[in-house]
Short mmCIF file of C-alpha atoms in Angstrom, two decimals:
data_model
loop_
_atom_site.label_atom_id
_atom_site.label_comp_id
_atom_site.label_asym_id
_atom_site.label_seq_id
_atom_site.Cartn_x
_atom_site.Cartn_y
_atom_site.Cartn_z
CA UNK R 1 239.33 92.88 10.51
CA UNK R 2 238.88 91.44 13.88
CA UNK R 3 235.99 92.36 15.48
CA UNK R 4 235.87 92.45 19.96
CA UNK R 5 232.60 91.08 21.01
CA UNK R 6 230.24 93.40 22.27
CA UNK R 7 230.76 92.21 25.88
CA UNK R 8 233.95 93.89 26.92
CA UNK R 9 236.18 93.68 30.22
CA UNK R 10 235.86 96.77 32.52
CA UNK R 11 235.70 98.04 35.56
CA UNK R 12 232.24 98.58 36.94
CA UNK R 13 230.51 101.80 36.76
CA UNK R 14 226.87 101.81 38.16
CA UNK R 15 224.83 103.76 40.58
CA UNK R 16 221.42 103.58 41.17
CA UNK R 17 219.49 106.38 41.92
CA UNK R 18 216.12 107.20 43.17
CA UNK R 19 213.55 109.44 40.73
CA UNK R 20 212.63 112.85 42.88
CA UNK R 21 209.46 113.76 42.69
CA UNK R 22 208.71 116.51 40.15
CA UNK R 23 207.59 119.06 42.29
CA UNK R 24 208.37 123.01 41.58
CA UNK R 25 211.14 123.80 44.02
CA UNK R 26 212.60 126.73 42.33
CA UNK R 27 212.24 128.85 45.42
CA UNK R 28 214.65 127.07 46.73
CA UNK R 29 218.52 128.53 46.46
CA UNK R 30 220.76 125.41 45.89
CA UNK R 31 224.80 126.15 46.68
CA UNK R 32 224.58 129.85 48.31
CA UNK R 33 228.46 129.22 48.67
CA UNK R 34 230.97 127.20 46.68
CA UNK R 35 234.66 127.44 47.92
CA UNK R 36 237.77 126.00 45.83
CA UNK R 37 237.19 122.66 44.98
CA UNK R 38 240.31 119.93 45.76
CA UNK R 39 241.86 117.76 43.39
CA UNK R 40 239.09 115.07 42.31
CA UNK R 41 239.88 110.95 43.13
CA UNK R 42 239.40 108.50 40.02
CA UNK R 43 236.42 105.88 41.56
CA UNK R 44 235.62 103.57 38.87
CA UNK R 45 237.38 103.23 35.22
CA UNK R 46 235.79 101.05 31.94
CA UNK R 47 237.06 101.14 28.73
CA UNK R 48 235.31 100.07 25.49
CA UNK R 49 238.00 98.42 22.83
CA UNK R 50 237.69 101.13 19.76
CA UNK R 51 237.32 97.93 17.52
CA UNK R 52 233.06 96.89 18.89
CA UNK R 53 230.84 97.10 16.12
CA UNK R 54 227.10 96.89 16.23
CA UNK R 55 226.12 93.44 15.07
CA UNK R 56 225.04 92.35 11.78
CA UNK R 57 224.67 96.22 10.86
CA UNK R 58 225.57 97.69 7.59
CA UNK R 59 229.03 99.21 6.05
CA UNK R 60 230.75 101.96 7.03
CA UNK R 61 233.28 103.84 6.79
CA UNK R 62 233.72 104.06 2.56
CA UNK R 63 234.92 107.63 2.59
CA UNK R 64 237.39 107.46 5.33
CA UNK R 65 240.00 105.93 2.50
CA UNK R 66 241.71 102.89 3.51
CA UNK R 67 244.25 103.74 5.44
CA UNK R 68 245.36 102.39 8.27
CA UNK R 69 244.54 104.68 10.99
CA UNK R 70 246.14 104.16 14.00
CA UNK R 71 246.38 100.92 13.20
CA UNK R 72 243.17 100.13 11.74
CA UNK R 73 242.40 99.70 7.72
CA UNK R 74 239.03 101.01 6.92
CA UNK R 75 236.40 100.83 5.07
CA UNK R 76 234.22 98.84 7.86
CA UNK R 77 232.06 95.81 7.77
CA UNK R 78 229.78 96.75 10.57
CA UNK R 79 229.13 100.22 11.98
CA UNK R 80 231.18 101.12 14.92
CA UNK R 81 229.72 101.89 18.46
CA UNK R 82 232.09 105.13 18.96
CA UNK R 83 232.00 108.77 19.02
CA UNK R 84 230.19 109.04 22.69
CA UNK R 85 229.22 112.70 22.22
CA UNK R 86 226.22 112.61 25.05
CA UNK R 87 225.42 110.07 27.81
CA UNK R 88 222.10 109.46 29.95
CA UNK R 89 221.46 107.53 33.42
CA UNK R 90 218.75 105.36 32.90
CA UNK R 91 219.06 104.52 36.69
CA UNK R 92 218.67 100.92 36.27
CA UNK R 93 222.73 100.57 35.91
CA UNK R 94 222.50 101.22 32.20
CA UNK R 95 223.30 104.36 29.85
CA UNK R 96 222.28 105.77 26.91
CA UNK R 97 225.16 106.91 25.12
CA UNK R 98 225.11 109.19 22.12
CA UNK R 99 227.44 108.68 18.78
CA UNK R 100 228.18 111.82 16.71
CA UNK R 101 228.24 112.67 13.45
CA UNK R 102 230.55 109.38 12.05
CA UNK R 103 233.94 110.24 10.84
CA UNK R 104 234.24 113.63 11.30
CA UNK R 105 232.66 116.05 8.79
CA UNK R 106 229.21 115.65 6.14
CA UNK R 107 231.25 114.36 3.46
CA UNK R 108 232.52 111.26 4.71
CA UNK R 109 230.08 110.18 7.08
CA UNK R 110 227.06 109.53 4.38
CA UNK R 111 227.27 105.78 5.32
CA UNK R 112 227.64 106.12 9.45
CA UNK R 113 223.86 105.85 11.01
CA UNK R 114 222.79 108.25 13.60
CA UNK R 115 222.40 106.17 16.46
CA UNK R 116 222.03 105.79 20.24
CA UNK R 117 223.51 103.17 21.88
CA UNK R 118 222.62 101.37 25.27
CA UNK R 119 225.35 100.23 27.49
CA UNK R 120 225.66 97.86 30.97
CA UNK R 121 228.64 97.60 32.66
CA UNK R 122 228.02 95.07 35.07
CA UNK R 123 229.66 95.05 38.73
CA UNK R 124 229.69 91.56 39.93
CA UNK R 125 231.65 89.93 36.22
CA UNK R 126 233.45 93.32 35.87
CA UNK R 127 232.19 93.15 32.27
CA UNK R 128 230.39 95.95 29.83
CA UNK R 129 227.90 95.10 27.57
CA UNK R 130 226.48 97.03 24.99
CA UNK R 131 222.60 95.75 25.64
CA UNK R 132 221.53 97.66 22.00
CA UNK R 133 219.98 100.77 20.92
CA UNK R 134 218.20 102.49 17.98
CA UNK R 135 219.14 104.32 15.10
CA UNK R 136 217.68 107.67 14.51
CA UNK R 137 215.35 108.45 11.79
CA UNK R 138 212.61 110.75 10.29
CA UNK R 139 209.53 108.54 8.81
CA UNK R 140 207.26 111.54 9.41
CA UNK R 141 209.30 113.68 6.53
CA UNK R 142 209.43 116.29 9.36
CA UNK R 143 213.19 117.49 7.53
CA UNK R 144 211.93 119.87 5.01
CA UNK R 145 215.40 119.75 3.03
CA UNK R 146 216.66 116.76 1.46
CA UNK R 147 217.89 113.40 3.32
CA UNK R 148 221.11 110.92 2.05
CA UNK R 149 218.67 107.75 2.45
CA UNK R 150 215.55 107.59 0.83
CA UNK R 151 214.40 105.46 3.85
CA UNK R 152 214.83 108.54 5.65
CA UNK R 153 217.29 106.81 8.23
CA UNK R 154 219.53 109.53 9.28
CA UNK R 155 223.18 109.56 8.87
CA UNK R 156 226.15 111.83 9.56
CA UNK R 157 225.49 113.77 6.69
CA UNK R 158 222.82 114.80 7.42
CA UNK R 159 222.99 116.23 10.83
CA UNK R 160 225.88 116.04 13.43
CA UNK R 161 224.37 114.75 17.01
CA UNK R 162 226.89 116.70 19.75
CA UNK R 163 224.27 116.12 22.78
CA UNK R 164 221.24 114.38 24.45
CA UNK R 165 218.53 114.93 26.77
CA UNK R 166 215.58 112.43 28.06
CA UNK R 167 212.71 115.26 29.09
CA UNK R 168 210.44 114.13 31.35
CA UNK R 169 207.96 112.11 28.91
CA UNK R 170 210.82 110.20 27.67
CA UNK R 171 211.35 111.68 24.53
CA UNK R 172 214.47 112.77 23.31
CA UNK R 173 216.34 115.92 22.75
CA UNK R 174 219.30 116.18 20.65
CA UNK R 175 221.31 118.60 19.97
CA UNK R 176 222.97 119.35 16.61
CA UNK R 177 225.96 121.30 14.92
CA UNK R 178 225.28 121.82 10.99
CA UNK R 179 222.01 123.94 11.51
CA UNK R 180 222.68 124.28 14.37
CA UNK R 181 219.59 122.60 14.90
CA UNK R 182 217.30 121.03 18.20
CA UNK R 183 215.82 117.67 17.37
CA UNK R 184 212.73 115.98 19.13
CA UNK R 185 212.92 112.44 18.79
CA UNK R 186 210.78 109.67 19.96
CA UNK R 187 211.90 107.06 22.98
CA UNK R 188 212.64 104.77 19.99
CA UNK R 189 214.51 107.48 17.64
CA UNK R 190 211.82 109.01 15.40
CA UNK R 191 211.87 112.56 14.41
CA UNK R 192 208.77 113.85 16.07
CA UNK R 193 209.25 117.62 14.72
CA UNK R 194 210.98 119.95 12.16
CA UNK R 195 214.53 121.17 12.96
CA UNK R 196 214.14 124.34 15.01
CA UNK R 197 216.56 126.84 14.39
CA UNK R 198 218.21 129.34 16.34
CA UNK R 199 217.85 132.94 15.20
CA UNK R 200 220.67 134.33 14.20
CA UNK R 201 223.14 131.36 14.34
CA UNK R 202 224.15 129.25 10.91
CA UNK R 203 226.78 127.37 10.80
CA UNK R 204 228.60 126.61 7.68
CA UNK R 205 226.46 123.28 6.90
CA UNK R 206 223.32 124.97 7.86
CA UNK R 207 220.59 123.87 4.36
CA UNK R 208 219.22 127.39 4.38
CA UNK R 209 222.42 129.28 4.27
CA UNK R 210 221.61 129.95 0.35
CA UNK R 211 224.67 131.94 -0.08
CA UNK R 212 224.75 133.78 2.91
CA UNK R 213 227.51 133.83 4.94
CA UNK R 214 227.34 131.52 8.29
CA UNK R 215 227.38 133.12 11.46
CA UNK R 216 229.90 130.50 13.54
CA UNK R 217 232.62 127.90 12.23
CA UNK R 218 232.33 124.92 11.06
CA UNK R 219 231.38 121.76 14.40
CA UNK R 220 230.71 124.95 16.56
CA UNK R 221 226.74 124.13 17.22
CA UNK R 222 225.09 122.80 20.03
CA UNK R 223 228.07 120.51 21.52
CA UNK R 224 226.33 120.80 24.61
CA UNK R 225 222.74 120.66 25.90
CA UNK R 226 220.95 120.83 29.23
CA UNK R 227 217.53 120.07 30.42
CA UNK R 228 216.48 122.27 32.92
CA UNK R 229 215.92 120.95 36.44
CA UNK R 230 212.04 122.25 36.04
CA UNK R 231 211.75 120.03 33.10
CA UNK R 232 210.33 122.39 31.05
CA UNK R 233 213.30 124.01 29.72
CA UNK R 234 216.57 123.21 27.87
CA UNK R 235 219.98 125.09 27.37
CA UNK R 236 221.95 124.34 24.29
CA UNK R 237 225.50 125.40 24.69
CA UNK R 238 227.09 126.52 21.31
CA UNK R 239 230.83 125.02 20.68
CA UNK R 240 231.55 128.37 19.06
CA UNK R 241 231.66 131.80 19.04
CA UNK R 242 229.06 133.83 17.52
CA UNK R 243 230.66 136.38 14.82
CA UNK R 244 229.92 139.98 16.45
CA UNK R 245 230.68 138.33 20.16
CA UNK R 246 233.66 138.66 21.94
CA UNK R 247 235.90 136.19 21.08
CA UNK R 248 235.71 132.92 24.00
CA UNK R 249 232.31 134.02 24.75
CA UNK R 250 229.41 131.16 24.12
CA UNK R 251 226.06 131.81 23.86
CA UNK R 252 223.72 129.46 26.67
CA UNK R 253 219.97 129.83 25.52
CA UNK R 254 216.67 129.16 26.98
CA UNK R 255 214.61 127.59 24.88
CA UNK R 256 210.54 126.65 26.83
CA UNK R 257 209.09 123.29 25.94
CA UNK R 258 206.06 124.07 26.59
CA UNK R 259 205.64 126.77 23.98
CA UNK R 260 208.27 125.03 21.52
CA UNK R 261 209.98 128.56 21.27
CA UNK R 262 213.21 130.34 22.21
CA UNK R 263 212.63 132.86 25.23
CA UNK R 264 214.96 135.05 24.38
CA UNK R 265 217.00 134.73 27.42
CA UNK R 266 220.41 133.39 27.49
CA UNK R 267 223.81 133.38 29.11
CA UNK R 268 227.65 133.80 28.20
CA UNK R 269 230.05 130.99 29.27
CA UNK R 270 233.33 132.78 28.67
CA UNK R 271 235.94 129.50 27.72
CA UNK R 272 239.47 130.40 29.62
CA UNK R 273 240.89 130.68 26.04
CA UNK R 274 239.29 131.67 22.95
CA UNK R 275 241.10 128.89 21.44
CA UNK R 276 239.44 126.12 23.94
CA UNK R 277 236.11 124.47 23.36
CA UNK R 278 233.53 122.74 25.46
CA UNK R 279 232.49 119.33 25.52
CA UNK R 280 229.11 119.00 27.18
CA UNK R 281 227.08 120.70 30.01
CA UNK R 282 224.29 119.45 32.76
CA UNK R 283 222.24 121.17 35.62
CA UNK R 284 222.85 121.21 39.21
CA UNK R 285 220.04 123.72 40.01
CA UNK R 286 218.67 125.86 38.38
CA UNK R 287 221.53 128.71 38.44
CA UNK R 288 224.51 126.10 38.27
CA UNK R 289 225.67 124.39 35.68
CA UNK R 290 228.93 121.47 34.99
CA UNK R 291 230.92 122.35 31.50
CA UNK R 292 233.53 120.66 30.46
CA UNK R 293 236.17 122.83 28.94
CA UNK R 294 239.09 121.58 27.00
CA UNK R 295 241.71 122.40 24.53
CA UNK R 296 242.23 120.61 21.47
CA UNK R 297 245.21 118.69 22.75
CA UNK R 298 245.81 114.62 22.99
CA UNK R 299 248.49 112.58 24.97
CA UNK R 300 251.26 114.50 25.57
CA UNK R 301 249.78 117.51 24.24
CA UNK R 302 246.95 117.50 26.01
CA UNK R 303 246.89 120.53 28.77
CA UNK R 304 243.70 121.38 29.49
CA UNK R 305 240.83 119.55 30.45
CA UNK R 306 238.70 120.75 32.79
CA UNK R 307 234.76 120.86 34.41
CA UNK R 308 233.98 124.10 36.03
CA UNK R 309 230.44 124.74 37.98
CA UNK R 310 229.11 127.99 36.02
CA UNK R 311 226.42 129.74 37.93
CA UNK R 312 224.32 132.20 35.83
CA UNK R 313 223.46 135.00 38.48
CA UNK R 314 227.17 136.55 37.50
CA UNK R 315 228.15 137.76 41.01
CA UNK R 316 231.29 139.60 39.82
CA UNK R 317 228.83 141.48 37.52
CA UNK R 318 231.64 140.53 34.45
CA UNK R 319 228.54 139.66 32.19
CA UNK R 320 229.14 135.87 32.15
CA UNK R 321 228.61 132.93 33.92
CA UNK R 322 231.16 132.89 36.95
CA UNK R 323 233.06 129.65 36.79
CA UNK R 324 234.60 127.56 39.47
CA UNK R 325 236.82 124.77 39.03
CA UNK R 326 235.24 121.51 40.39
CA UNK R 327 237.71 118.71 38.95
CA UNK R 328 241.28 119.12 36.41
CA UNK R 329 240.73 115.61 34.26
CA UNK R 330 244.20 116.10 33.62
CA UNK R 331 245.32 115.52 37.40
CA UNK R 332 242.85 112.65 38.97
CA UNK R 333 244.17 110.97 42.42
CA UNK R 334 244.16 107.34 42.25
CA UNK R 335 245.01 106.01 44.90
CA UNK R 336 243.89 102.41 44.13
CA UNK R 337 245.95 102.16 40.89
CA UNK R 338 242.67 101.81 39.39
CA UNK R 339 242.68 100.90 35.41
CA UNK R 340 246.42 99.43 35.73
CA UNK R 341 247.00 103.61 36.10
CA UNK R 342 249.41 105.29 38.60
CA UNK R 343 248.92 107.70 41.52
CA UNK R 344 247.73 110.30 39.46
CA UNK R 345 245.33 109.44 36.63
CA UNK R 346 244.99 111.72 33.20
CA UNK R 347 241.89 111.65 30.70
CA UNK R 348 244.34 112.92 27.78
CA UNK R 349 241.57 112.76 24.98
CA UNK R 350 241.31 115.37 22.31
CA UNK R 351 237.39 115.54 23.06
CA UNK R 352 235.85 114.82 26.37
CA UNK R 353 231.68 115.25 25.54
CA UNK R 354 230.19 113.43 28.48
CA UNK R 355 229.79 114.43 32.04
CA UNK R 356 226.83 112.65 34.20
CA UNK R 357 225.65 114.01 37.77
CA UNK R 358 225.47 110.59 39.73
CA UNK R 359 225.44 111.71 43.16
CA UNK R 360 226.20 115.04 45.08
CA UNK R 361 230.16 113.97 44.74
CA UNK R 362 230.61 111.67 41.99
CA UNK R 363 230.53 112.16 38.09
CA UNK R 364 231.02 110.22 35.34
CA UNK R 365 232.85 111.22 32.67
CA UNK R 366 232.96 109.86 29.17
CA UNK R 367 235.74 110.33 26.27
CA UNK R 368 234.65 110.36 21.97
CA UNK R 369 237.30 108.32 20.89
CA UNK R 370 236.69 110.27 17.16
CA UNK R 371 236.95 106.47 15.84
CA UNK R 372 239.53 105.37 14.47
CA UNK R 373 241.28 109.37 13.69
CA UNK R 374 242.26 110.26 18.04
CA UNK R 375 245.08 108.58 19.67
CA UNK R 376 245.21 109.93 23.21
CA UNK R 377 245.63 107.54 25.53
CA UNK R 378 248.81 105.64 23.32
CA UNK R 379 250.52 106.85 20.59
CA UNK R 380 249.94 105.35 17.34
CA UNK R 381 247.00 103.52 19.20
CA UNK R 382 243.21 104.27 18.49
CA UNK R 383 241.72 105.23 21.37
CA UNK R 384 239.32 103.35 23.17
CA UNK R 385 236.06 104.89 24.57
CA UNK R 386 236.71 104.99 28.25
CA UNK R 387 233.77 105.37 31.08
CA UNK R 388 235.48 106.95 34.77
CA UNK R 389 233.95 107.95 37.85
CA UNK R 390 235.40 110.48 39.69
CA UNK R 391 234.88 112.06 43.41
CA UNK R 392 234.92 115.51 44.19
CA UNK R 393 236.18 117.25 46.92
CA UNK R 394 233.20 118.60 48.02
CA UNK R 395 229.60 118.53 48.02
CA UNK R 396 227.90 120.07 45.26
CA UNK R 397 224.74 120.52 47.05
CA UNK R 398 222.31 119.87 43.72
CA UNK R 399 218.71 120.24 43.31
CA UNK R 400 217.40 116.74 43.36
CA UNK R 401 215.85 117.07 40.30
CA UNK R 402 219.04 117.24 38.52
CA UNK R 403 220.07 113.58 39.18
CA UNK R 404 216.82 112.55 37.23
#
């Protein structure tokens, strides 16, 4: 197989931002009004080819079959830099960008290594580069149940990465769907802590299950994950609903860093449809949130895909989060043709997990290009991981904290 260098062609998308200072400003009450939001305007576009590999990494891929997929004949040489299920500004023009699980589910993704990659795109060549990254592992034997590797680097069968946070020491947060399960992990990927739980929620890969039935479906954990604008908390976002809820209704939980625990207060982010899912979620203050909600659509089937601003203080008094539209991915001005694209731009991707707070007005928005199984943007095609920029409408009038 032909492998693209790790330096790809692209569009720029960079902004550098200044660090706030950290003080408390909760009194403070960001967005006291939000009117309708207009149809969003596509400002920069990149594209990853689907075929980048990490360098001189290890095989992967042997219990995909062979194929082809879209094109491409597994098993794998290298390891693939794909499945961007979280992204982080480092504010220095580069990203950290989060692969999931590997292929799709526990059993076939024993030889795909948890990693987080770091990636440049570069505005004066136009050019991306992938600069590196780390894989994730647990040398501390902090997992109490058993690991695929004996070296203890972790793989997609043994947890399935959704999200990312970067608290305010520079650790990591991750969130994960088989427990589902919050991981701490070092700046350079070590497992600093046991799995922590969340009472009440198992999922069907969950270790301790032990013959008891789960509480949610299968890749319905934490797909999202939010660190608080105070730093001290973070909100994990469950894909799924819990058995017992109503239907569309997600559970949004507080969980205090400083203590280590669950506070036992959460929110409900009621999806449009039962039958949607979210992708990922981020502050804006500390009542308002971005989610990305989406059906399970691609290319021409692809309908809905969508961020809505949820604020938690529920003003209709409906007992969830009220929700206001803020950008339809599926109906992007582009006025400058940007990407080779028409007037109107789509993001037509089965799973959109990344959405980054750059600047009052402009978000990025990143695609999981579910390497080499989605084929959204061409048919028969596997899709490539693409990096946009869009501009809202509209202010959203964040706490500066959140564009830490």
């Amino acid at each position: 197989m032909k492998r693209l260098s790790i330096t790809v062609s692209a569009v720029a998308l960079t902004v550098g931002l200044a660090s706030p200072a950290m003080a408390d400003r909760d009194s403070k009450d960001y967005g006291q009004a939000t009117t309708a939001f207009g149809q969003a305007t596509l400002t920069g576009f990149a594209s990853l080819p689907a075929e980048t590999f990490v360098p001189n990494s290890e095989p992967s891929g042997s219990a995909i079959g062979a194929g082809p997929f879209n094109g491409i004949t597994g098993p794998f040489a290298d390891q693939p830099v794909q499945g961007f299920s979280g992204a982080i500004n480092r504010h220095d023009g580069s990203y950290d960008v989060l692969s999931d699980n590997g292929y799709g589910n526990k059993a076939n993704s024993a030889d795909f290594l948890l990693r987080v990659h770091r990636v440049k795109p570069d505005t004066k060549t136009g050019k991306v580069k992938v600069l590196g990254g780390f894989n994730l592992s647990d040398p501390y034997h902090k997992v109490p149940f058993p690991l695929t590797r004996t070296d203890r680097v972790l793989t997609g069968a043994d947890f399935d990465v959704e999200s990312i946070v970067r608290a305010y020491d520079g650790s990591y947060w991750l969130g994960d769907e088989f427990g589902p399960f919050l991981l701490h992990f070092s700046p350079t990927g070590k497992l600093l802590e046991a799995p922590i739980s969340l009472d009440g929620v198992q999922a069907p890969e969950n270790p301790y299950l032990n013959g008891a039935q789960p509480t949610t479906g299968s890749s319905k954990g934490f797909e999202g994950m939010v660190r608080g604008v105070d730093g001290r908390h973070l909100y994990p976002l469950l894909e799924g609903t819990v058995n017992g809820d109503t239907p569309g209704d997600l559970r949004f939980s507080e969980f205090d860093l400083k203590s280590g625990e669950y506070t036992g207060k959460r929110f409900t982010y009621r999806l449009e449809s039962p039958s949607n899912a979210i992708g990922d979620a981020i502050a804006v203050d500390k009542n308002r949130f971005l989610v990305i909600e989406r059906d399970g659509g691609q290319g021409a089937d692809a309908k809905f895909k969508r961020i809505y601003l949820a604020d938690t203080r529920d003003r209709d008094g409906d007992g969830a989060m009220d929700k206001t539209l803020v950008a339809d991915l599926m109906n992007i001005a582009n006025p400058k043709g940007l990407g080779g694209f028409g007037e109107t731009f789509t993001f037509p991707f089965t799973t959109i997990e990344d959405v980054v707070l750059l600047d009052n007005r402009t978000l990025a928005v990143l695609n999981d290009n579910n390497f080499p199984f989605s084929s959204g943007r061409t048919p028969g095609k596997a899709d490539n991981n693409e990096f946009i920029t869009i501009k809202l409408s509209q202010s959203l009038k964040a706490d500066k904290r959140a564009l830490r």
